């Protein structure tokens, strides 16, 4: 598997300060949360934090920017019919929407905010994504399980995003039916969660 070739150090967000708060919730809701945390094998605190993070990072914006959930099976079926021209047309239509979305959610538009917004979207959509670092190299891994056409779409979309900010930067892709891995040199201090340095 592609992931086996990635003996990289994990890209980890800085630990944030926390504080304790108390909410009063209906008993039925608390029982549902208890059952869900037991099934997932995580604490209720971790589950509730995941729910809050998903809401704050994505859900509260999704209706305002016109996001509509689409079943995975429909995307898989649509992907079968896509050709290279279709993919290029979709990306051309999507790119202004991506820019508007990043501006709306993050308050500005640059590579860091764009990457962070894409990561937020993938988490909210249930896709597996990862960001690993080896020296100056950054490895972005996306696992979608939607078929090769969506892998090609993802590769072209990432190329479009990075080329718009870094037109001369070399991008290396590894692509399968389910996974896209992008390797790009951004420097050891690049962190998409730190907006102070422009790239």
mmCIF file with all atom_site columns, N, CA and C in Angstrom, residues 77-102:
data_model
loop_
_atom_site.group_PDB
_atom_site.id
_atom_site.type_symbol
_atom_site.label_atom_id
_atom_site.label_alt_id
_atom_site.label_comp_id
_atom_site.label_asym_id
_atom_site.label_entity_id
_atom_site.label_seq_id
_atom_site.pdbx_PDB_ins_code
_atom_site.Cartn_x
_atom_site.Cartn_y
_atom_site.Cartn_z
_atom_site.occupancy
_atom_site.B_iso_or_equiv
_atom_site.pdbx_formal_charge
_atom_site.auth_seq_id
_atom_site.auth_comp_id
_atom_site.auth_asym_id
_atom_site.auth_atom_id
_atom_site.pdbx_PDB_model_num
ATOM 1  N N  . UNK A 1 77  ? -21.232 6.405  -8.693  1.00 0.00 ? 77  UNK A N  1
ATOM 2  C CA . UNK A 1 77  ? -21.877 6.192  -9.996  1.00 0.00 ? 77  UNK A CA 1
ATOM 3  C C  . UNK A 1 77  ? -21.551 7.310  -10.977 1.00 0.00 ? 77  UNK A C  1
ATOM 4  N N  . UNK A 1 78  ? -21.581 8.552  -10.504 1.00 0.00 ? 78  UNK A N  1
ATOM 5  C CA . UNK A 1 78  ? -21.265 9.686  -11.373 1.00 0.00 ? 78  UNK A CA 1
ATOM 6  C C  . UNK A 1 78  ? -19.818 9.623  -11.854 1.00 0.00 ? 78  UNK A C  1
ATOM 7  N N  . UNK A 1 79  ? -18.929 9.161  -10.978 1.00 0.00 ? 79  UNK A N  1
ATOM 8  C CA . UNK A 1 79  ? -17.519 9.095  -11.329 1.00 0.00 ? 79  UNK A CA 1
ATOM 9  C C  . UNK A 1 79  ? -17.230 8.179  -12.502 1.00 0.00 ? 79  UNK A C  1
ATOM 10 N N  . UNK A 1 80  ? -18.012 7.127  -12.654 1.00 0.00 ? 80  UNK A N  1
ATOM 11 C CA . UNK A 1 80  ? -17.802 6.165  -13.742 1.00 0.00 ? 80  UNK A CA 1
ATOM 12 C C  . UNK A 1 80  ? -17.905 6.848  -15.101 1.00 0.00 ? 80  UNK A C  1
ATOM 13 N N  . UNK A 1 81  ? -18.791 7.835  -15.213 1.00 0.00 ? 81  UNK A N  1
ATOM 14 C CA . UNK A 1 81  ? -19.051 8.489  -16.491 1.00 0.00 ? 81  UNK A CA 1
ATOM 15 C C  . UNK A 1 81  ? -18.120 9.669  -16.770 1.00 0.00 ? 81  UNK A C  1
ATOM 16 N N  . UNK A 1 82  ? -17.335 10.080 -15.793 1.00 0.00 ? 82  UNK A N  1
ATOM 17 C CA . UNK A 1 82  ? -16.486 11.255 -15.981 1.00 0.00 ? 82  UNK A CA 1
ATOM 18 C C  . UNK A 1 82  ? -15.326 10.967 -16.927 1.00 0.00 ? 82  UNK A C  1
ATOM 19 N N  . UNK A 1 83  ? -15.094 11.903 -17.861 1.00 0.00 ? 83  UNK A N  1
ATOM 20 C CA . UNK A 1 83  ? -13.867 11.826 -18.652 1.00 0.00 ? 83  UNK A CA 1
ATOM 21 C C  . UNK A 1 83  ? -12.996 13.043 -18.305 1.00 0.00 ? 83  UNK A C  1
ATOM 22 N N  . UNK A 1 84  ? -11.837 13.145 -18.916 1.00 0.00 ? 84  UNK A N  1
ATOM 23 C CA . UNK A 1 84  ? -10.897 14.217 -18.561 1.00 0.00 ? 84  UNK A CA 1
ATOM 24 C C  . UNK A 1 84  ? -11.498 15.599 -18.789 1.00 0.00 ? 84  UNK A C  1
ATOM 25 N N  . UNK A 1 85  ? -12.265 15.747 -19.870 1.00 0.00 ? 85  UNK A N  1
ATOM 26 C CA . UNK A 1 85  ? -12.895 17.040 -20.164 1.00 0.00 ? 85  UNK A CA 1
ATOM 27 C C  . UNK A 1 85  ? -13.914 17.405 -19.083 1.00 0.00 ? 85  UNK A C  1
ATOM 28 N N  . UNK A 1 86  ? -14.704 16.411 -18.645 1.00 0.00 ? 86  UNK A N  1
ATOM 29 C CA . UNK A 1 86  ? -15.685 16.652 -17.582 1.00 0.00 ? 86  UNK A CA 1
ATOM 30 C C  . UNK A 1 86  ? -14.993 17.109 -16.301 1.00 0.00 ? 86  UNK A C  1
ATOM 31 N N  . UNK A 1 87  ? -13.899 16.417 -15.963 1.00 0.00 ? 87  UNK A N  1
ATOM 32 C CA . UNK A 1 87  ? -13.162 16.761 -14.739 1.00 0.00 ? 87  UNK A CA 1
ATOM 33 C C  . UNK A 1 87  ? -12.643 18.191 -14.814 1.00 0.00 ? 87  UNK A C  1
ATOM 34 N N  . UNK A 1 88  ? -12.073 18.561 -15.959 1.00 0.00 ? 88  UNK A N  1
ATOM 35 C CA . UNK A 1 88  ? -11.551 19.924 -16.121 1.00 0.00 ? 88  UNK A CA 1
ATOM 36 C C  . UNK A 1 88  ? -12.663 20.962 -16.006 1.00 0.00 ? 88  UNK A C  1
ATOM 37 N N  . UNK A 1 89  ? -13.833 20.660 -16.586 1.00 0.00 ? 89  UNK A N  1
ATOM 38 C CA . UNK A 1 89  ? -14.961 21.600 -16.521 1.00 0.00 ? 89  UNK A CA 1
ATOM 39 C C  . UNK A 1 89  ? -15.477 21.762 -15.097 1.00 0.00 ? 89  UNK A C  1
ATOM 40 N N  . UNK A 1 90  ? -15.553 20.648 -14.359 1.00 0.00 ? 90  UNK A N  1
ATOM 41 C CA . UNK A 1 90  ? -16.022 20.713 -12.973 1.00 0.00 ? 90  UNK A CA 1
ATOM 42 C C  . UNK A 1 90  ? -15.068 21.555 -12.128 1.00 0.00 ? 90  UNK A C  1
ATOM 43 N N  . UNK A 1 91  ? -13.759 21.341 -12.307 1.00 0.00 ? 91  UNK A N  1
ATOM 44 C CA . UNK A 1 91  ? -12.771 22.089 -11.533 1.00 0.00 ? 91  UNK A CA 1
ATOM 45 C C  . UNK A 1 91  ? -12.831 23.577 -11.882 1.00 0.00 ? 91  UNK A C  1
ATOM 46 N N  . UNK A 1 92  ? -13.011 23.892 -13.172 1.00 0.00 ? 92  UNK A N  1
ATOM 47 C CA . UNK A 1 92  ? -13.141 25.296 -13.581 1.00 0.00 ? 92  UNK A CA 1
ATOM 48 C C  . UNK A 1 92  ? -14.340 25.960 -12.915 1.00 0.00 ? 92  UNK A C  1
ATOM 49 N N  . UNK A 1 93  ? -15.451 25.211 -12.808 1.00 0.00 ? 93  UNK A N  1
ATOM 50 C CA . UNK A 1 93  ? -16.653 25.736 -12.154 1.00 0.00 ? 93  UNK A CA 1
ATOM 51 C C  . UNK A 1 93  ? -16.474 25.826 -10.636 1.00 0.00 ? 93  UNK A C  1
ATOM 52 N N  . UNK A 1 94  ? -15.763 24.844 -10.077 1.00 0.00 ? 94  UNK A N  1
ATOM 53 C CA . UNK A 1 94  ? -15.614 24.772 -8.623  1.00 0.00 ? 94  UNK A CA 1
ATOM 54 C C  . UNK A 1 94  ? -14.662 25.805 -8.053  1.00 0.00 ? 94  UNK A C  1
ATOM 55 N N  . UNK A 1 95  ? -13.639 26.171 -8.815  1.00 0.00 ? 95  UNK A N  1
ATOM 56 C CA . UNK A 1 95  ? -12.548 26.940 -8.220  1.00 0.00 ? 95  UNK A CA 1
ATOM 57 C C  . UNK A 1 95  ? -13.007 28.289 -7.651  1.00 0.00 ? 95  UNK A C  1
ATOM 58 N N  . UNK A 1 96  ? -13.844 29.066 -8.359  1.00 0.00 ? 96  UNK A N  1
ATOM 59 C CA . UNK A 1 96  ? -14.335 30.309 -7.745  1.00 0.00 ? 96  UNK A CA 1
ATOM 60 C C  . UNK A 1 96  ? -15.154 30.054 -6.481  1.00 0.00 ? 96  UNK A C  1
ATOM 61 N N  . UNK A 1 97  ? -15.877 28.923 -6.451  1.00 0.00 ? 97  UNK A N  1
ATOM 62 C CA . UNK A 1 97  ? -16.672 28.571 -5.269  1.00 0.00 ? 97  UNK A CA 1
ATOM 63 C C  . UNK A 1 97  ? -15.755 28.242 -4.099  1.00 0.00 ? 97  UNK A C  1
ATOM 64 N N  . UNK A 1 98  ? -14.677 27.519 -4.382  1.00 0.00 ? 98  UNK A N  1
ATOM 65 C CA . UNK A 1 98  ? -13.699 27.208 -3.327  1.00 0.00 ? 98  UNK A CA 1
ATOM 66 C C  . UNK A 1 98  ? -13.122 28.492 -2.749  1.00 0.00 ? 98  UNK A C  1
ATOM 67 N N  . UNK A 1 99  ? -12.749 29.420 -3.633  1.00 0.00 ? 99  UNK A N  1
ATOM 68 C CA . UNK A 1 99  ? -12.185 30.686 -3.164  1.00 0.00 ? 99  UNK A CA 1
ATOM 69 C C  . UNK A 1 99  ? -13.179 31.444 -2.294  1.00 0.00 ? 99  UNK A C  1
ATOM 70 N N  . UNK A 1 100 ? -14.434 31.537 -2.744  1.00 0.00 ? 100 UNK A N  1
ATOM 71 C CA . UNK A 1 100 ? -15.461 32.225 -1.956  1.00 0.00 ? 100 UNK A CA 1
ATOM 72 C C  . UNK A 1 100 ? -15.679 31.540 -0.610  1.00 0.00 ? 100 UNK A C  1
ATOM 73 N N  . UNK A 1 101 ? -15.656 30.191 -0.621  1.00 0.00 ? 101 UNK A N  1
ATOM 74 C CA . UNK A 1 101 ? -15.867 29.425 0.610   1.00 0.00 ? 101 UNK A CA 1
ATOM 75 C C  . UNK A 1 101 ? -14.752 29.682 1.612   1.00 0.00 ? 101 UNK A C  1
ATOM 76 N N  . UNK A 1 102 ? -13.497 29.655 1.144   1.00 0.00 ? 102 UNK A N  1
ATOM 77 C CA . UNK A 1 102 ? -12.356 29.908 2.030   1.00 0.00 ? 102 UNK A CA 1
ATOM 78 C C  . UNK A 1 102 ? -12.437 31.323 2.598   1.00 0.00 ? 102 UNK A C  1
#
